[in-house]
Each structure stands twice: as C-alpha cells, then as structure tokens.
Short mmCIF file of C-alpha atoms in Angstrom, two decimals:
data_model
loop_
_atom_site.label_atom_id
_atom_site.label_comp_id
_atom_site.label_asym_id
_atom_site.label_seq_id
_atom_site.Cartn_x
_atom_site.Cartn_y
_atom_site.Cartn_z
CA ARG A 1 -33.40 29.78 -150.03
CA ASN A 2 -35.90 28.35 -147.61
CA GLY A 3 -39.17 29.24 -150.10
CA ALA A 4 -42.83 27.06 -151.00
CA GLY A 5 -39.78 23.95 -151.43
CA THR A 6 -38.76 22.02 -148.34
CA GLY A 7 -35.18 23.51 -148.37
CA ARG A 8 -32.62 25.09 -150.26
CA PRO A 9 -31.98 25.37 -153.64
CA PHE A 10 -28.44 22.62 -155.01
CA LEU A 11 -26.48 23.56 -157.95
CA GLY A 12 -25.82 21.51 -160.79
CA SER A 13 -23.29 21.42 -164.15
CA LEU A 14 -23.71 19.70 -167.36
CA GLY A 15 -21.38 17.12 -166.52
CA GLY A 16 -23.90 14.38 -164.99
CA LEU A 17 -26.54 16.68 -164.53
CA GLY A 18 -29.63 14.64 -165.49
CA ASP A 19 -28.80 12.62 -162.18
CA ALA A 20 -28.25 15.49 -159.83
CA HIS A 21 -30.75 16.44 -160.80
CA LEU A 22 -33.55 13.34 -160.09
CA ALA A 23 -30.93 13.40 -157.30
CA VAL A 24 -31.89 16.58 -155.75
CA LEU A 25 -35.74 16.28 -157.08
CA LYS A 26 -35.84 12.53 -154.62
CA SER A 27 -33.87 14.52 -151.94
CA GLY A 28 -36.89 17.20 -152.25
CA LYS A 29 -34.87 19.95 -152.94
CA PHE A 30 -34.89 22.42 -155.85
CA SER A 31 -32.13 22.34 -158.25
CA LEU A 32 -30.59 25.83 -161.11
CA ALA A 33 -28.33 24.22 -163.41
CA LEU A 34 -25.86 26.56 -164.07
CA ASP A 35 -24.03 26.22 -168.14
CA PRO A 36 -20.76 25.70 -167.48
CA LYS A 37 -20.33 27.83 -171.02
CA ALA A 38 -21.67 30.95 -169.36
CA ASP A 39 -19.68 33.67 -168.13
CA ILE A 40 -18.17 33.76 -165.07
CA ASN A 41 -20.31 37.09 -164.00
CA ARG A 42 -23.63 35.48 -164.92
CA THR A 43 -22.39 32.45 -163.53
CA SER A 44 -20.95 33.82 -160.27
CA HIS A 45 -24.13 36.43 -159.84
CA LEU A 46 -26.25 33.02 -160.05
CA LEU A 47 -24.83 31.64 -156.88
CA VAL A 48 -25.16 34.86 -154.51
CA ASP A 49 -28.20 35.27 -156.11
CA SER A 50 -29.30 31.41 -155.30
CA GLY A 51 -27.89 31.47 -152.32
CA ALA A 52 -27.08 27.84 -153.40
CA GLN A 53 -25.67 25.67 -150.63
CA ILE A 54 -24.43 22.86 -152.12
CA VAL A 55 -22.16 23.84 -155.75
CA ILE A 56 -22.61 19.91 -157.60
CA VAL A 57 -19.80 20.09 -160.70
CA GLY A 58 -18.06 17.36 -163.52
CA PRO A 59 -14.64 17.53 -163.89
CA ASP A 60 -14.66 19.94 -167.25
CA THR A 61 -16.18 21.93 -164.28
CA ASP A 62 -14.71 21.58 -161.04
CA LYS A 63 -11.92 23.82 -161.70
CA SER A 64 -13.86 26.84 -162.85
CA LEU A 65 -16.88 26.86 -159.73
CA ARG A 66 -15.39 25.40 -157.04
CA ALA A 67 -13.39 29.42 -157.89
CA LEU A 68 -16.43 31.02 -157.74
CA VAL A 69 -17.57 28.86 -154.80
CA THR A 70 -17.88 31.05 -151.12
CA GLY A 71 -17.76 29.09 -147.94
CA LYS A 72 -21.05 29.49 -148.03
CA SER A 73 -22.03 26.06 -150.27
CA ALA A 74 -20.29 22.70 -150.61
CA VAL A 75 -19.76 21.55 -154.00
CA ILE A 76 -20.14 17.55 -154.92
CA ASN A 77 -18.18 16.72 -157.41
CA VAL A 78 -20.27 13.50 -159.56
CA ASN A 79 -17.88 11.21 -160.66
CA ASP A 80 -17.02 11.44 -157.47
CA PRO A 81 -18.62 11.27 -153.98
CA GLU A 82 -18.23 11.17 -151.07
CA THR A 83 -18.61 7.08 -150.29
CA SER A 84 -20.39 8.26 -146.77
CA PHE A 85 -23.77 9.09 -148.72
CA SER A 86 -26.19 6.30 -148.80
CA ASP A 87 -27.53 5.07 -151.39
CA ASP A 88 -31.01 4.18 -150.54
CA ASN A 89 -34.43 5.94 -151.69
CA PRO A 90 -35.61 8.78 -148.86
CA ASN A 91 -38.70 7.97 -150.00
CA VAL A 92 -39.52 11.93 -149.17
CA PRO A 93 -43.20 13.13 -148.64
CA ILE A 94 -43.10 16.45 -151.70
CA SER A 95 -46.22 19.13 -152.37
CA PRO A 96 -46.84 19.72 -155.59
CA GLU A 97 -46.71 23.28 -154.31
CA ALA A 98 -42.19 22.47 -153.37
CA TYR A 99 -40.17 23.77 -156.16
CA ALA A 100 -38.60 21.43 -158.23
CA TYR A 101 -36.44 24.08 -160.15
CA ILE A 102 -35.20 27.70 -160.95
CA ARG A 103 -34.67 29.55 -163.87
CA TYR A 104 -32.65 32.40 -164.81
CA THR A 105 -33.82 34.87 -167.08
CA SER A 106 -31.09 35.72 -169.21
CA GLY A 107 -30.70 39.17 -167.73
CA SER A 108 -30.60 41.24 -171.09
CA THR A 109 -32.53 44.23 -169.42
CA GLY A 110 -30.74 44.26 -165.87
CA SER A 111 -29.95 41.75 -163.35
CA ALA A 112 -31.89 38.29 -164.66
CA LYS A 113 -33.97 36.21 -161.89
CA GLY A 114 -34.88 33.12 -161.21
CA ALA A 115 -38.32 32.63 -161.60
CA PRO A 116 -39.16 29.31 -159.78
CA LYS A 117 -40.85 26.32 -161.13
CA THR A 118 -43.18 24.27 -159.02
CA HIS A 119 -43.67 20.36 -159.17
CA ARG A 120 -47.31 20.78 -160.17
CA ASN A 121 -46.30 23.17 -163.00
CA VAL A 122 -43.51 21.34 -163.97
CA LEU A 123 -45.81 17.85 -164.19
CA LYS A 124 -48.70 19.83 -166.16
CA ALA A 125 -45.91 20.91 -169.03
CA VAL A 126 -44.82 17.14 -169.40
CA MET A 127 -48.13 16.18 -169.10
CA ASP A 128 -49.04 18.55 -171.68
CA PHE A 129 -46.86 18.14 -174.08
CA ALA A 130 -46.53 13.18 -173.47
CA ASN A 131 -50.77 14.02 -173.93
CA HIS A 132 -50.54 15.89 -177.18
CA PHE A 133 -47.69 13.91 -179.01
CA HIS A 134 -48.36 10.74 -177.87
CA LEU A 135 -45.35 10.37 -176.40
CA CYS A 136 -44.42 6.08 -175.35
CA PRO A 137 -41.47 4.31 -174.62
CA GLU A 138 -40.81 4.04 -178.57
CA ASP A 139 -40.33 7.52 -178.53
CA ARG A 140 -36.58 9.90 -178.69
CA ILE A 141 -36.35 12.72 -178.71
CA THR A 142 -34.26 15.34 -179.51
CA LEU A 143 -32.88 17.75 -176.24
CA LEU A 144 -30.43 20.73 -178.37
CA GLY A 145 -30.13 22.83 -175.82
CA PHE A 146 -29.26 23.22 -171.90
CA ALA A 147 -31.39 24.99 -170.64
CA SER A 148 -34.09 22.08 -171.24
CA ILE A 149 -32.50 19.24 -168.63
CA GLY A 150 -35.28 19.48 -166.35
CA LYS A 151 -38.43 19.71 -168.49
CA HIS A 152 -37.13 17.43 -171.05
CA LEU A 153 -35.88 14.94 -168.50
CA LEU A 154 -39.24 14.88 -166.85
CA LYS A 155 -40.93 14.35 -170.03
CA ALA A 156 -38.37 11.00 -171.09
CA LEU A 157 -38.89 9.74 -167.77
CA LEU A 158 -42.11 9.53 -166.48
CA THR A 159 -43.93 8.19 -171.11
CA GLY A 160 -40.25 5.49 -170.65
CA ALA A 161 -39.02 7.14 -173.65
CA SER A 162 -35.72 7.67 -174.82
CA LEU A 163 -33.43 11.04 -174.45
CA CYS A 164 -31.47 12.08 -176.93
CA PRO A 165 -29.09 14.17 -176.27
CA PHE A 166 -27.07 16.43 -178.84
CA ASP A 167 -24.08 19.33 -178.01
CA ALA A 168 -25.46 22.35 -180.34
CA LYS A 169 -22.77 24.48 -179.41
CA LYS A 170 -20.08 21.99 -179.34
CA GLU A 171 -20.68 20.50 -182.24
CA GLY A 172 -21.93 23.34 -184.43
CA LEU A 173 -25.42 22.79 -186.60
CA ILE A 174 -23.67 21.24 -190.49
CA HIS A 175 -23.68 17.29 -188.39
CA LEU A 176 -27.23 18.37 -187.08
CA ALA A 177 -29.18 16.57 -189.99
CA GLU A 178 -27.40 13.40 -190.16
CA TRP A 179 -27.23 13.08 -186.22
CA LEU A 180 -30.84 13.71 -186.57
CA LEU A 181 -31.71 10.53 -188.66
CA GLY A 182 -28.65 8.17 -186.81
CA GLN A 183 -31.07 8.22 -182.92
CA ARG A 184 -33.89 7.89 -184.93
CA THR A 185 -35.96 10.56 -182.96
CA THR A 186 -39.51 10.46 -183.15
CA VAL A 187 -39.40 13.60 -182.02
CA TYR A 188 -37.75 16.23 -182.54
CA TYR A 189 -37.91 19.37 -180.11
CA SER A 190 -35.81 22.67 -180.24
CA PHE A 191 -34.37 26.70 -179.88
CA PRO A 192 -35.40 28.63 -183.49
CA THR A 193 -32.42 29.32 -184.86
CA ALA A 194 -31.37 25.21 -185.06
CA PHE A 195 -34.90 24.73 -186.23
CA ARG A 196 -34.43 26.74 -189.58
CA HIS A 197 -31.76 25.84 -190.06
#
C-alpha cells in the first residue's frame, strides 16, 4: 500500500534477503521480510494484509510462496532475475519519513499487525547502536534471528563491520559457542534464549 513511503511494499525470503532488502531501499520502496519457516496461514495473512505488489523469492521458497501469491503480485526469483532489469544506480531521492520496512507483530493476541519503520527510525537506531558500541570496520556482528535482518544489515553496512549470520533454528544452539569463536565475533547480539544458552 502507498503510505509515507514512495511506493508499495516488496517482500523477501531468507534466501538472498540481504541483497533484496538493499535493492528495495535503493529503489525508494519498502520491504517486509517473510520467514520461510513461519506457519502458512501467517504468511498468507501478511501477503494479503500488506498488499504487496512484488514477492522476491529464493530457491528454497520459490514453490511455497508462489502457491500463496495472488494474481495481483509479481514474483521474482532473487537467483534468477530477468535480464531486462537494469543494474544502474537508480539515484532515487528518499525522504527520511519514507518507509524502510514493515515488521509484523506475532499475532498472539489476534491478527498480526504491521508496524512500519521509517528511514529516520532505522538510521537513528543504527546510529545509537553504532555509537554505543563504537562499531568500526574491524567489528564482526552476530545475526542470529531472521527478523532482525533489516537493522542489523545496516549496522554492519553503515559502519564497515562484518555481519555474521547463524541460523539458530536450523543449526541449533549446541554449536553456537564454537561458531562464535570460529567467526571471531566482537559484538554478540541475540534473543534471550540463545544468550542464556
């Protein structure tokens, strides 16, 4: 839907989400990340409620998401885009009040509701985090949760730091300590269960 942003939401899947998220931002649009492991009813609700015009899929989510997409949405496979797409920098001016992305609530008290984040919101959060932890290009930041891709991607990108993704749901927490040492992480950021583990 059109809102404070300059366009309609795009959606991404976990495969290639980082690149897709950046592409959406550079085009002056906003995104909604879909968790490929989420319940099919939730995903269907998010697709309908957001009014998404384009769904970006990866090889692991292509079939499942195509089955949920209505005729109103186009589907792009991030690993097999049309060659007619331009790779030029769009140089789109973006207002600080334009939407950057939407996050949906868990829906535990009813239907999941979308909460849009503006570029101003996101950049303020990134700046506060970067300043508080004195982030620099030598830092290596953990990314353990799927839903945190938006802000954390930018925390690394805008400070020159590295973002180290770990799929906690797939890998389990048993290997987390070993992985952290192997990645030489300098900034650990996670959900409480992983931290306690």
